[in-house]
Tab-separated table of C-alpha atoms in Angstrom:
chain	number	residue	atom	x	y	z
H	1	MET	CA	-0.864	22.820	17.638
H	2	ILE	CA	-1.344	19.444	19.339
H	3	ARG	CA	-4.986	18.389	19.477
H	4	ILE	CA	-6.227	15.977	22.167
H	5	ALA	CA	-9.673	14.399	22.573
H	6	ILE	CA	-10.642	12.862	25.941
H	7	LEU	CA	-13.618	10.501	26.258
H	8	ASP	CA	-14.726	9.266	29.683
H	9	ASP	CA	-18.274	8.748	30.966
H	10	GLU	CA	-17.169	9.497	34.549
H	11	LYS	CA	-17.243	13.295	35.002
H	12	ALA	CA	-14.674	13.454	37.827
H	13	ASP	CA	-12.173	11.325	35.907
H	14	LEU	CA	-12.766	13.320	32.726
H	15	GLU	CA	-12.036	16.581	34.514
H	16	LYS	CA	-8.892	15.154	36.118
H	17	GLU	CA	-7.582	13.846	32.800
H	18	GLU	CA	-8.201	17.241	31.231
H	19	GLN	CA	-6.451	19.053	34.078
H	20	ILE	CA	-3.374	16.788	33.920
H	21	THR	CA	-3.206	17.148	30.137
H	22	ARG	CA	-3.682	20.925	30.128
H	23	GLN	CA	-1.062	21.370	32.859
H	24	TYR	CA	1.520	19.208	31.096
H	25	PHE	CA	1.375	21.081	27.795
H	26	TYR	CA	1.233	24.448	29.574
H	27	ASN	CA	4.406	23.573	31.528
H	28	ARG	CA	6.157	22.562	28.295
H	29	GLN	CA	4.950	25.747	26.544
H	30	ALA	CA	3.469	23.587	23.798
H	31	GLU	CA	0.329	24.926	22.120
H	32	SER	CA	-2.539	22.487	22.562
H	33	GLU	CA	-6.279	22.172	22.066
H	34	ILE	CA	-8.291	19.800	24.275
H	35	ALA	CA	-11.829	18.563	23.593
H	36	THR	CA	-13.664	16.550	26.270
H	37	TYR	CA	-16.580	14.168	25.797
H	38	GLN	CA	-18.661	12.439	28.454
H	39	SER	CA	-21.043	10.921	25.893
H	40	VAL	CA	-19.937	8.183	23.475
H	41	GLU	CA	-22.784	9.151	21.127
H	42	TRP	CA	-21.625	12.787	20.868
H	43	PHE	CA	-18.024	11.702	20.394
H	44	LEU	CA	-18.921	9.361	17.501
H	45	LEU	CA	-21.177	11.960	15.858
H	46	GLY	CA	-18.232	14.340	15.483
H	47	LEU	CA	-15.641	11.707	14.598
H	48	THR	CA	-15.775	12.237	10.824
H	49	GLU	CA	-15.631	16.019	11.107
H	50	GLU	CA	-12.304	16.498	12.861
H	51	GLN	CA	-9.171	14.556	13.649
H	52	PHE	CA	-7.048	14.729	16.816
H	53	ASP	CA	-3.409	13.827	17.395
H	54	ILE	CA	-4.150	11.960	20.636
H	55	TYR	CA	-7.282	10.153	21.805
H	56	ILE	CA	-7.632	9.405	25.542
H	57	LEU	CA	-10.311	6.734	26.069
H	58	ASP	CA	-11.887	4.821	28.935
H	59	ALA	CA	-12.224	1.105	28.217
H	60	GLU	CA	-15.633	0.455	29.824
H	61	MET	CA	-18.442	2.791	28.767
H	62	PRO	CA	-22.146	2.540	27.906
H	63	VAL	CA	-23.326	2.110	24.277
H	64	LYS	CA	-19.844	1.163	22.989
H	65	ASN	CA	-16.793	0.183	24.987
H	66	GLY	CA	-13.432	1.822	24.402
H	67	ILE	CA	-12.226	-0.932	22.065
H	68	GLU	CA	-15.225	-0.471	19.782
H	69	VAL	CA	-14.671	3.297	19.824
H	70	ALA	CA	-11.007	2.795	18.871
H	71	LYS	CA	-12.046	0.615	15.947
H	72	GLU	CA	-14.268	3.453	14.703
H	73	ILE	CA	-11.313	5.844	15.009
H	74	ARG	CA	-9.014	3.478	13.108
H	75	LYS	CA	-11.521	3.120	10.258
H	76	LEU	CA	-11.039	6.809	9.588
H	77	TYR	CA	-7.607	7.698	10.949
H	78	PRO	CA	-4.607	5.341	11.073
H	79	GLU	CA	-2.133	7.877	12.484
H	80	PRO	CA	-3.437	9.236	15.824
H	81	VAL	CA	-2.166	7.981	19.172
H	82	ILE	CA	-4.696	6.086	21.308
H	83	ILE	CA	-4.202	5.911	25.077
H	84	TYR	CA	-6.509	4.135	27.523
H	85	VAL	CA	-6.981	5.450	31.055
H	86	THR	CA	-9.224	2.949	32.795
H	87	ASN	CA	-10.064	0.824	35.818
H	88	HIS	CA	-10.865	-2.135	33.561
H	89	LEU	CA	-7.544	-3.838	32.940
H	90	ASN	CA	-9.221	-6.886	31.377
H	91	TYR	CA	-9.361	-5.043	28.025
H	92	ALA	CA	-5.580	-4.669	27.789
H	93	VAL	CA	-4.972	-7.458	25.247
H	94	GLU	CA	-7.803	-6.282	22.970
H	95	ALA	CA	-6.545	-2.720	23.235
H	96	TYR	CA	-3.278	-3.544	21.541
H	97	GLU	CA	-5.157	-4.980	18.561
H	98	VAL	CA	-6.138	-1.394	17.669
H	99	ASN	CA	-2.528	-0.216	17.961
H	100	THR	CA	-2.838	1.295	21.420
H	101	TYR	CA	0.101	3.384	22.620
H	102	ARG	CA	-0.392	3.052	26.389
H	103	TYR	CA	-2.839	1.346	28.766
H	104	ILE	CA	-2.911	3.266	32.064
H	105	ALA	CA	-4.725	2.411	35.293
H	106	LYS	CA	-6.808	5.308	36.643
H	107	ASP	CA	-5.121	5.240	40.041
H	108	THR	CA	-1.814	6.044	38.274
H	109	MET	CA	-3.237	8.379	35.598
H	110	GLU	CA	-1.123	11.424	36.464
H	111	LYS	CA	2.163	9.547	36.371
H	112	GLY	CA	1.107	7.474	33.352
H	113	LEU	CA	-0.196	10.376	31.244
H	114	ASN	CA	2.795	12.597	31.990
H	115	ALA	CA	5.188	9.794	31.036
H	116	ALA	CA	3.292	9.169	27.793
H	117	TYR	CA	3.199	12.870	26.888
H	118	GLU	CA	6.910	13.251	27.651
H	119	THR	CA	7.710	10.560	25.071
H	120	LEU	CA	5.172	11.754	22.513
H	121	LEU	CA	5.817	15.512	22.629
H	122	PRO	CA	8.984	15.666	20.477
H	123	ILE	CA	7.410	13.287	17.951
H	124	LEU	CA	4.236	15.353	17.683
H	125	LEU	CA	6.131	18.637	17.441
H	126	ALA	CA	8.269	17.254	14.631
H	127	LYS	CA	5.264	15.991	12.716
H	128	GLU	CA	3.987	18.415	10.140
H	129	GLU	CA	0.969	17.757	7.948
H	130	ARG	CA	1.553	18.289	4.241
H	131	TYR	CA	-1.073	19.717	1.909
H	132	TYR	CA	-1.849	19.590	-1.779
H	133	ILE	CA	-3.026	23.023	-2.941
H	134	VAL	CA	-5.609	23.128	-5.723
H	135	LYS	CA	-5.540	26.439	-7.586
H	136	LYS	CA	-8.457	27.413	-9.804
H	137	ARG	CA	-9.413	30.757	-11.294
H	138	SER	CA	-11.953	31.613	-8.627
H	139	GLU	CA	-11.164	28.975	-6.007
H	140	LEU	CA	-8.396	27.684	-3.769
H	141	GLU	CA	-8.575	24.371	-1.874
H	142	LYS	CA	-6.148	22.818	0.590
H	143	ILE	CA	-6.247	19.010	0.874
H	144	ALA	CA	-4.220	17.221	3.567
H	145	TYR	CA	-2.105	14.321	2.295
H	146	SER	CA	-3.512	12.181	5.104
H	147	ASP	CA	-7.046	12.790	3.761
H	148	ILE	CA	-6.302	11.611	0.219
H	149	PHE	CA	-7.356	8.012	-0.521
H	150	TYR	CA	-6.264	7.943	-4.159
H	151	VAL	CA	-6.094	9.972	-7.362
H	152	LYS	CA	-7.719	8.756	-10.577
H	153	LYS	CA	-7.473	9.846	-14.189
H	154	GLU	CA	-10.663	11.065	-15.852
H	155	GLY	CA	-10.142	12.336	-19.396
H	156	LYS	CA	-7.719	15.261	-19.299
H	157	CYS	CA	-8.193	15.725	-15.559
H	158	ALA	CA	-6.984	14.075	-12.367
H	159	VAL	CA	-9.634	13.536	-9.683
H	160	ILE	CA	-8.454	13.532	-6.066
H	161	VAL	CA	-10.649	11.236	-3.964
H	162	HIS	CA	-10.390	12.354	-0.352
H	163	ARG	CA	-12.152	12.211	2.997
H	164	ASN	CA	-14.451	15.123	2.161
H	165	GLY	CA	-15.388	14.084	-1.379
H	166	GLU	CA	-13.717	14.528	-4.771
H	167	THR	CA	-11.748	17.397	-6.288
H	168	SER	CA	-10.958	17.619	-10.000
H	169	VAL	CA	-7.783	19.297	-11.242
H	170	ARG	CA	-6.947	19.947	-14.873
H	171	ASP	CA	-3.617	18.179	-14.791
H	172	SER	CA	-2.122	14.795	-15.668
H	173	LEU	CA	-1.804	11.999	-13.127
H	174	SER	CA	1.992	12.089	-13.442
H	175	ALA	CA	2.006	15.835	-12.755
H	176	VAL	CA	-0.061	15.338	-9.588
H	177	GLU	CA	2.280	12.515	-8.498
H	178	LYS	CA	5.287	14.786	-9.005
H	179	ALA	CA	3.637	17.638	-7.086
H	180	LEU	CA	2.786	15.340	-4.152
H	181	GLY	CA	6.383	14.099	-4.059
H	182	SER	CA	5.804	11.447	-1.380
H	183	ARG	CA	6.545	7.726	-1.172
H	184	GLU	CA	3.078	7.277	0.304
H	185	PHE	CA	1.605	7.683	-3.179
H	186	ILE	CA	2.253	4.915	-5.677
H	187	VAL	CA	1.056	4.276	-9.225
H	188	ALA	CA	-1.201	1.224	-9.025
H	189	ASP	CA	-2.184	1.323	-12.692
H	190	ARG	CA	-2.050	3.802	-15.542
H	191	GLY	CA	-5.150	5.514	-14.248
H	192	TYR	CA	-4.695	5.325	-10.461
H	193	LEU	CA	-2.345	6.766	-7.861
H	194	ALA	CA	-2.995	5.143	-4.453
H	195	ASN	CA	-2.128	6.450	-0.992
H	196	ILE	CA	-0.465	3.498	0.736
H	197	ARG	CA	-1.477	4.695	4.210
H	198	HIS	CA	-5.110	4.026	3.231
H	199	VAL	CA	-4.548	0.540	1.765
H	200	MET	CA	-6.233	-1.871	4.166
H	201	LYS	CA	-5.548	-5.072	2.240
H	202	MET	CA	-3.980	-6.304	-0.986
H	203	LYS	CA	-5.562	-9.429	-2.429
H	204	SER	CA	-4.371	-10.765	-5.791
H	205	ARG	CA	-4.218	-7.596	-7.895
H	206	GLU	CA	-6.750	-5.597	-5.878
H	207	LEU	CA	-6.147	-2.875	-3.296
H	208	TYR	CA	-8.882	-2.521	-0.685
H	209	MET	CA	-8.951	1.129	0.311
H	210	ARG	CA	-10.058	2.620	3.632
H	211	ASN	CA	-13.067	4.328	2.039
H	212	GLY	CA	-14.422	0.961	0.821
H	213	ASN	CA	-13.368	1.279	-2.815
H	214	ILE	CA	-11.179	-1.234	-4.644
H	215	ILE	CA	-8.341	-0.350	-7.033
H	216	THR	CA	-7.019	-2.901	-9.518
H	217	VAL	CA	-3.233	-3.108	-9.840
H	218	GLY	CA	-1.766	-3.526	-13.320
H	219	ARG	CA	0.026	-6.817	-14.000
H	220	GLU	CA	3.349	-5.140	-14.713
H	221	ARG	CA	3.016	-3.078	-11.510
H	222	PHE	CA	2.075	-5.932	-9.163
H	223	LYS	CA	5.507	-6.776	-7.697
H	224	HIS	CA	6.520	-3.137	-7.341
H	225	VAL	CA	3.246	-2.169	-5.621
H	226	ARG	CA	3.358	-5.161	-3.262
H	227	LYS	CA	6.958	-4.375	-2.233
H	228	ALA	CA	6.167	-0.680	-1.716
H	229	ILE	CA	3.234	-1.528	0.562
H	230	LEU	CA	5.303	-4.012	2.593
H	231	ASP	CA	8.161	-1.504	2.948
H	232	TYR	CA	5.744	1.197	4.105
H	233	TRP	CA	4.026	-1.108	6.611
H	234	LYS	CA	7.226	-2.488	8.191
H	235	PRO	CA	8.028	0.476	10.494
H	236	ALA	CA	4.463	0.455	11.866
H	237	ASN	CA	4.730	-3.267	12.630
H	238	LYS	CA	7.964	-2.726	14.569
H	239	LYS	CA	6.374	0.034	16.641
H	240	SER	CA	3.443	-2.207	17.531
H	241	ILE	CA	5.761	-4.935	18.808
H	242	VAL	CA	7.670	-2.496	21.027
H	243	LYS	CA	4.479	-1.208	22.589
């Protein structure tokens, strides 16, 4: 299912954006879920609780403008698509600093949104979230890869640090790495397995993670970790230039 959030303080525009979006995905027989918000405050209150595939934002709104809202989204979620539908074209340059996919004028919203969805649909349908399943005697837990910041070793256990807290599994760090089986996760040191998608900065031998924590990289791992991060970031950089 493709999940779309639409934020616009103008009720008429919000309803039109919803109608265009609902009609497009209905015509393509693609299952979708659409949430609409007229209040920036309500939108931000629910931001940490659920993630959408696409965010449709107005650029000029009370309390926080659309650029500030996008920055809040990017603090939590690097993957979703952000599209602006607005009358305020003066924000266009700033919009691309938060990796905006499209910047559409409101008087061309139907044509612009349909064109954007037509390009995005096959990409979104092909995308499939992966999950790490934690099995305990009386408990099962499913943790999305995209929610995992890093995994750390604590005694005989591995602790998964994720968006909703921490989950301990009685397994070795190497066993968890093997089970994850993704190039996104890289051994930073003997006791840490970092998710590259949540590395915001690498300075000297320190990884600054999206959740505010810092992981130290082992000396012998430094070059390997740095190269892995650069290789992972390169495709995203190319996409930004094209847009």
